[in-house]
């Protein structure tokens, strides 16, 4: 429990720091009367490079964290639907602690990952809005727009981008499958399977 939750907390902190850096660039660009776009490009390229390294090294662990969260959700639902099988109150309490801790950690991971994408999109929108007001746009400003236009987002093992819709879709899908598996694993289902094999 502890290593996976620690990873999710670490990933959340990393994403939060990247989001703060992107917001700092956006604020500097909008506040300064004539921002230095060469410096802004350098800072943004550094952030993209760092984000790419995070993506290459940690995206597989985000996938593992998703599986871990699915398992703990199943255990949590099993306590609710089949509480008679859990005789000891300590077992029920332990499963609930595991479920709550992993759910909060996973929500933090997914939300912070989606906020990085939103901060990058906001930077592009502000840059586009500012440069569209100018009469002439020089080569460096055009280059900045073309670099920022490329989406910056984290993924789950380079399969799915982490956005707000991903969070809702994942939770709904995992919840549905947990209900399905719990119905299959119910004592009545096991009895029916045993009777069928005996025939």
mmCIF file of C-alpha atoms in Angstrom:
data_model
loop_
_atom_site.group_PDB
_atom_site.id
_atom_site.type_symbol
_atom_site.label_atom_id
_atom_site.label_comp_id
_atom_site.label_asym_id
_atom_site.label_seq_id
_atom_site.Cartn_x
_atom_site.Cartn_y
_atom_site.Cartn_z
ATOM 1 C CA UNK A 1 0.000 0.000 0.000
ATOM 2 C CA UNK A 2 2.638 2.511 1.055
ATOM 3 C CA UNK A 3 4.972 2.363 -2.024
ATOM 4 C CA UNK A 4 2.146 2.904 -4.529
ATOM 5 C CA UNK A 5 0.540 5.700 -2.527
ATOM 6 C CA UNK A 6 3.981 7.292 -2.115
ATOM 7 C CA UNK A 7 4.492 7.172 -5.880
ATOM 8 C CA UNK A 8 1.084 8.777 -6.474
ATOM 9 C CA UNK A 9 1.929 11.551 -3.988
ATOM 10 C CA UNK A 10 5.325 12.066 -5.691
ATOM 11 C CA UNK A 11 3.701 12.233 -9.135
ATOM 12 C CA UNK A 12 1.108 14.701 -7.846
ATOM 13 C CA UNK A 13 3.861 16.978 -6.497
ATOM 14 C CA UNK A 14 5.793 16.793 -9.791
ATOM 15 C CA UNK A 15 2.720 17.716 -11.831
ATOM 16 C CA UNK A 16 1.823 20.523 -9.429
ATOM 17 C CA UNK A 17 5.313 22.022 -9.793
ATOM 18 C CA UNK A 18 5.126 21.848 -13.585
ATOM 19 C CA UNK A 19 1.709 23.498 -13.511
ATOM 20 C CA UNK A 20 3.098 26.302 -11.322
ATOM 21 C CA UNK A 21 5.954 26.839 -13.810
ATOM 22 C CA UNK A 22 3.512 27.069 -16.720
ATOM 23 C CA UNK A 23 1.299 29.489 -14.812
ATOM 24 C CA UNK A 24 4.370 31.602 -13.967
ATOM 25 C CA UNK A 25 5.267 31.847 -17.675
ATOM 26 C CA UNK A 26 1.670 32.797 -18.526
ATOM 27 C CA UNK A 27 1.578 35.459 -15.813
ATOM 28 C CA UNK A 28 4.965 36.894 -16.830
ATOM 29 C CA UNK A 29 3.898 37.026 -20.472
ATOM 30 C CA UNK A 30 0.603 38.804 -19.760
ATOM 31 C CA UNK A 31 1.944 41.263 -17.142
ATOM 32 C CA UNK A 32 5.109 42.394 -18.945
ATOM 33 C CA UNK A 33 4.472 45.151 -21.523
ATOM 34 C CA UNK A 34 7.000 43.714 -23.993
ATOM 35 C CA UNK A 35 7.966 40.196 -22.908
ATOM 36 C CA UNK A 36 11.249 38.626 -23.979
ATOM 37 C CA UNK A 37 9.977 35.759 -26.148
ATOM 38 C CA UNK A 38 13.420 34.204 -26.546
ATOM 39 C CA UNK A 39 13.648 33.749 -22.790
ATOM 40 C CA UNK A 40 10.047 32.465 -22.633
ATOM 41 C CA UNK A 41 10.799 29.948 -25.406
ATOM 42 C CA UNK A 42 13.844 28.709 -23.479
ATOM 43 C CA UNK A 43 11.829 28.263 -20.292
ATOM 44 C CA UNK A 44 8.962 26.526 -22.093
ATOM 45 C CA UNK A 45 11.280 24.157 -23.995
ATOM 46 C CA UNK A 46 12.954 23.250 -20.694
ATOM 47 C CA UNK A 47 9.534 22.467 -19.163
ATOM 48 C CA UNK A 48 8.539 20.361 -22.195
ATOM 49 C CA UNK A 49 11.825 18.440 -22.046
ATOM 50 C CA UNK A 50 11.365 17.763 -18.348
ATOM 51 C CA UNK A 51 7.745 16.699 -18.913
ATOM 52 C CA UNK A 52 8.879 14.366 -21.706
ATOM 53 C CA UNK A 53 11.398 12.722 -19.365
ATOM 54 C CA UNK A 54 8.700 12.294 -16.703
ATOM 55 C CA UNK A 55 6.422 10.768 -19.338
ATOM 56 C CA UNK A 56 9.078 8.315 -20.530
ATOM 57 C CA UNK A 57 10.076 7.191 -17.053
ATOM 58 C CA UNK A 58 6.833 7.246 -15.070
ATOM 59 C CA UNK A 59 3.904 6.665 -17.435
ATOM 60 C CA UNK A 60 4.067 2.883 -16.898
ATOM 61 C CA UNK A 61 3.777 3.443 -13.145
ATOM 62 C CA UNK A 62 0.681 5.591 -13.728
ATOM 63 C CA UNK A 63 -0.827 2.543 -15.445
ATOM 64 C CA UNK A 64 0.145 0.401 -12.441
ATOM 65 C CA UNK A 65 -1.415 2.974 -10.115
ATOM 66 C CA UNK A 66 -4.650 2.745 -12.131
ATOM 67 C CA UNK A 67 -4.712 -1.042 -11.679
ATOM 68 C CA UNK A 68 -3.942 -0.672 -7.988
ATOM 69 C CA UNK A 69 -6.810 1.797 -7.585
ATOM 70 C CA UNK A 70 -9.164 -0.614 -9.396
ATOM 71 C CA UNK A 71 -8.221 -3.427 -7.003
ATOM 72 C CA UNK A 72 -8.732 -1.323 -3.888
ATOM 73 C CA UNK A 73 -12.081 -0.117 -5.256
ATOM 74 C CA UNK A 74 -13.119 -3.747 -5.687
ATOM 75 C CA UNK A 75 -12.081 -4.578 -2.109
ATOM 76 C CA UNK A 76 -13.974 -1.541 -0.822
ATOM 77 C CA UNK A 77 -17.117 -2.560 -2.678
ATOM 78 C CA UNK A 78 -16.764 -6.139 -1.444
ATOM 79 C CA UNK A 79 -16.876 -4.856 2.142
ATOM 80 C CA UNK A 80 -20.122 -2.989 1.380
ATOM 81 C CA UNK A 81 -21.905 -5.713 -0.576
ATOM 82 C CA UNK A 82 -20.624 -8.744 1.361
ATOM 83 C CA UNK A 83 -20.075 -7.397 4.854
ATOM 84 C CA UNK A 84 -21.344 -10.678 6.393
ATOM 85 C CA UNK A 85 -18.195 -12.437 5.138
ATOM 86 C CA UNK A 86 -16.003 -10.024 7.113
ATOM 87 C CA UNK A 87 -16.405 -11.144 10.716
ATOM 88 C CA UNK A 88 -13.707 -8.979 12.263
ATOM 89 C CA UNK A 89 -14.283 -5.208 12.446
ATOM 90 C CA UNK A 90 -10.533 -4.617 12.130
ATOM 91 C CA UNK A 91 -10.532 -6.221 8.658
ATOM 92 C CA UNK A 92 -13.379 -3.976 7.522
ATOM 93 C CA UNK A 93 -11.624 -0.913 8.933
ATOM 94 C CA UNK A 94 -8.314 -1.881 7.250
ATOM 95 C CA UNK A 95 -9.980 -2.341 3.864
ATOM 96 C CA UNK A 96 -11.784 1.002 4.187
ATOM 97 C CA UNK A 97 -8.536 2.776 5.118
ATOM 98 C CA UNK A 98 -6.833 1.208 2.091
ATOM 99 C CA UNK A 99 -9.735 2.167 -0.181
ATOM 100 C CA UNK A 100 -9.915 5.794 1.020
ATOM 101 C CA UNK A 101 -6.140 6.342 0.964
ATOM 102 C CA UNK A 102 -5.656 4.892 -2.526
ATOM 103 C CA UNK A 103 -8.713 6.709 -3.929
ATOM 104 C CA UNK A 104 -7.517 10.081 -2.632
ATOM 105 C CA UNK A 105 -3.982 9.465 -3.892
ATOM 106 C CA UNK A 106 -5.235 8.398 -7.322
ATOM 107 C CA UNK A 107 -7.574 11.390 -7.583
ATOM 108 C CA UNK A 108 -4.640 13.664 -6.729
ATOM 109 C CA UNK A 109 -2.487 12.001 -9.392
ATOM 110 C CA UNK A 110 -5.127 12.200 -12.119
ATOM 111 C CA UNK A 111 -6.274 15.735 -11.270
ATOM 112 C CA UNK A 112 -2.754 17.172 -11.105
ATOM 113 C CA UNK A 113 -1.900 15.493 -14.431
ATOM 114 C CA UNK A 114 -4.973 16.995 -16.089
ATOM 115 C CA UNK A 115 -4.207 20.447 -14.653
ATOM 116 C CA UNK A 116 -0.799 20.448 -16.392
ATOM 117 C CA UNK A 117 -2.586 20.019 -19.724
ATOM 118 C CA UNK A 118 -5.043 22.803 -18.837
ATOM 119 C CA UNK A 119 -2.213 25.168 -17.836
ATOM 120 C CA UNK A 120 -0.417 24.513 -21.155
ATOM 121 C CA UNK A 121 -3.650 25.131 -23.082
ATOM 122 C CA UNK A 122 -4.212 28.357 -21.140
ATOM 123 C CA UNK A 123 -0.669 29.500 -22.011
ATOM 124 C CA UNK A 124 -1.340 28.902 -25.713
ATOM 125 C CA UNK A 125 -4.674 30.746 -25.584
ATOM 126 C CA UNK A 126 -3.132 33.776 -23.824
ATOM 127 C CA UNK A 127 -0.185 33.858 -26.248
ATOM 128 C CA UNK A 128 -2.512 33.603 -29.252
ATOM 129 C CA UNK A 129 -4.745 36.335 -27.852
ATOM 130 C CA UNK A 130 -1.827 38.692 -27.177
ATOM 131 C CA UNK A 131 -0.079 38.169 -30.505
ATOM 132 C CA UNK A 132 -3.301 38.445 -32.516
ATOM 133 C CA UNK A 133 -3.651 42.054 -31.298
ATOM 134 C CA UNK A 134 -0.253 43.026 -32.733
ATOM 135 C CA UNK A 135 0.031 44.559 -36.182
ATOM 136 C CA UNK A 136 3.151 42.559 -37.006
ATOM 137 C CA UNK A 137 4.381 39.292 -35.534
ATOM 138 C CA UNK A 138 8.112 38.620 -35.821
ATOM 139 C CA UNK A 139 9.815 35.267 -36.419
ATOM 140 C CA UNK A 140 10.512 34.547 -32.735
ATOM 141 C CA UNK A 141 6.880 35.178 -31.769
ATOM 142 C CA UNK A 142 5.668 32.893 -34.570
ATOM 143 C CA UNK A 143 8.096 30.215 -33.400
ATOM 144 C CA UNK A 144 6.816 30.573 -29.839
ATOM 145 C CA UNK A 145 3.208 30.141 -31.010
ATOM 146 C CA UNK A 146 4.088 27.041 -33.035
ATOM 147 C CA UNK A 147 5.941 25.458 -30.065
ATOM 148 C CA UNK A 148 3.199 26.222 -27.525
ATOM 149 C CA UNK A 149 0.483 25.020 -29.899
ATOM 150 C CA UNK A 150 1.644 21.403 -29.509
ATOM 151 C CA UNK A 151 -0.339 19.824 -26.694
ATOM 152 C CA UNK A 152 1.496 19.134 -23.459
ATOM 153 C CA UNK A 153 -0.141 16.341 -21.483
ATOM 154 C CA UNK A 154 0.740 13.266 -19.495
ATOM 155 C CA UNK A 155 -0.541 9.822 -20.385
ATOM 156 C CA UNK A 156 -1.269 6.457 -18.863
ATOM 157 C CA UNK A 157 1.547 4.302 -20.292
ATOM 158 C CA UNK A 158 1.454 6.407 -23.476
ATOM 159 C CA UNK A 159 -2.038 5.067 -24.228
ATOM 160 C CA UNK A 160 -4.540 7.628 -22.885
ATOM 161 C CA UNK A 161 -3.963 11.317 -22.126
ATOM 162 C CA UNK A 162 -4.806 12.321 -18.565
ATOM 163 C CA UNK A 163 -7.643 14.850 -18.778
ATOM 164 C CA UNK A 164 -10.742 15.533 -16.686
ATOM 165 C CA UNK A 165 -12.833 13.321 -18.945
ATOM 166 C CA UNK A 166 -10.299 10.522 -18.355
ATOM 167 C CA UNK A 167 -10.846 10.793 -14.589
ATOM 168 C CA UNK A 168 -14.639 10.491 -14.842
ATOM 169 C CA UNK A 169 -14.456 7.781 -17.487
ATOM 170 C CA UNK A 170 -11.980 5.700 -15.503
ATOM 171 C CA UNK A 171 -13.897 5.882 -12.239
ATOM 172 C CA UNK A 172 -17.199 5.014 -13.949
ATOM 173 C CA UNK A 173 -15.702 2.097 -15.886
ATOM 174 C CA UNK A 174 -13.857 0.649 -12.893
ATOM 175 C CA UNK A 175 -16.963 0.991 -10.712
ATOM 176 C CA UNK A 176 -19.095 -0.852 -13.307
ATOM 177 C CA UNK A 177 -16.596 -3.700 -13.642
ATOM 178 C CA UNK A 178 -16.252 -3.968 -9.857
ATOM 179 C CA UNK A 179 -20.033 -4.422 -9.579
ATOM 180 C CA UNK A 180 -19.961 -7.033 -12.336
ATOM 181 C CA UNK A 181 -17.090 -8.978 -10.752
ATOM 182 C CA UNK A 182 -18.701 -8.778 -7.331
ATOM 183 C CA UNK A 183 -21.939 -10.274 -8.706
ATOM 184 C CA UNK A 184 -19.961 -13.089 -10.331
ATOM 185 C CA UNK A 185 -17.983 -13.749 -7.140
ATOM 186 C CA UNK A 186 -21.050 -13.691 -4.871
ATOM 187 C CA UNK A 187 -21.744 -16.884 -2.846
ATOM 188 C CA UNK A 188 -24.900 -17.591 -4.910
ATOM 189 C CA UNK A 189 -22.873 -17.388 -8.131
ATOM 190 C CA UNK A 190 -20.228 -19.754 -6.771
ATOM 191 C CA UNK A 191 -22.933 -22.232 -5.681
ATOM 192 C CA UNK A 192 -24.551 -22.120 -9.109
ATOM 193 C CA UNK A 193 -21.218 -22.753 -10.836
ATOM 194 C CA UNK A 194 -20.555 -25.693 -8.487
ATOM 195 C CA UNK A 195 -23.948 -27.239 -9.252
ATOM 196 C CA UNK A 196 -23.430 -26.857 -12.977
ATOM 197 C CA UNK A 197 -20.043 -28.594 -12.904
ATOM 198 C CA UNK A 198 -21.466 -31.444 -10.831
ATOM 199 C CA UNK A 199 -24.071 -32.108 -13.515
#
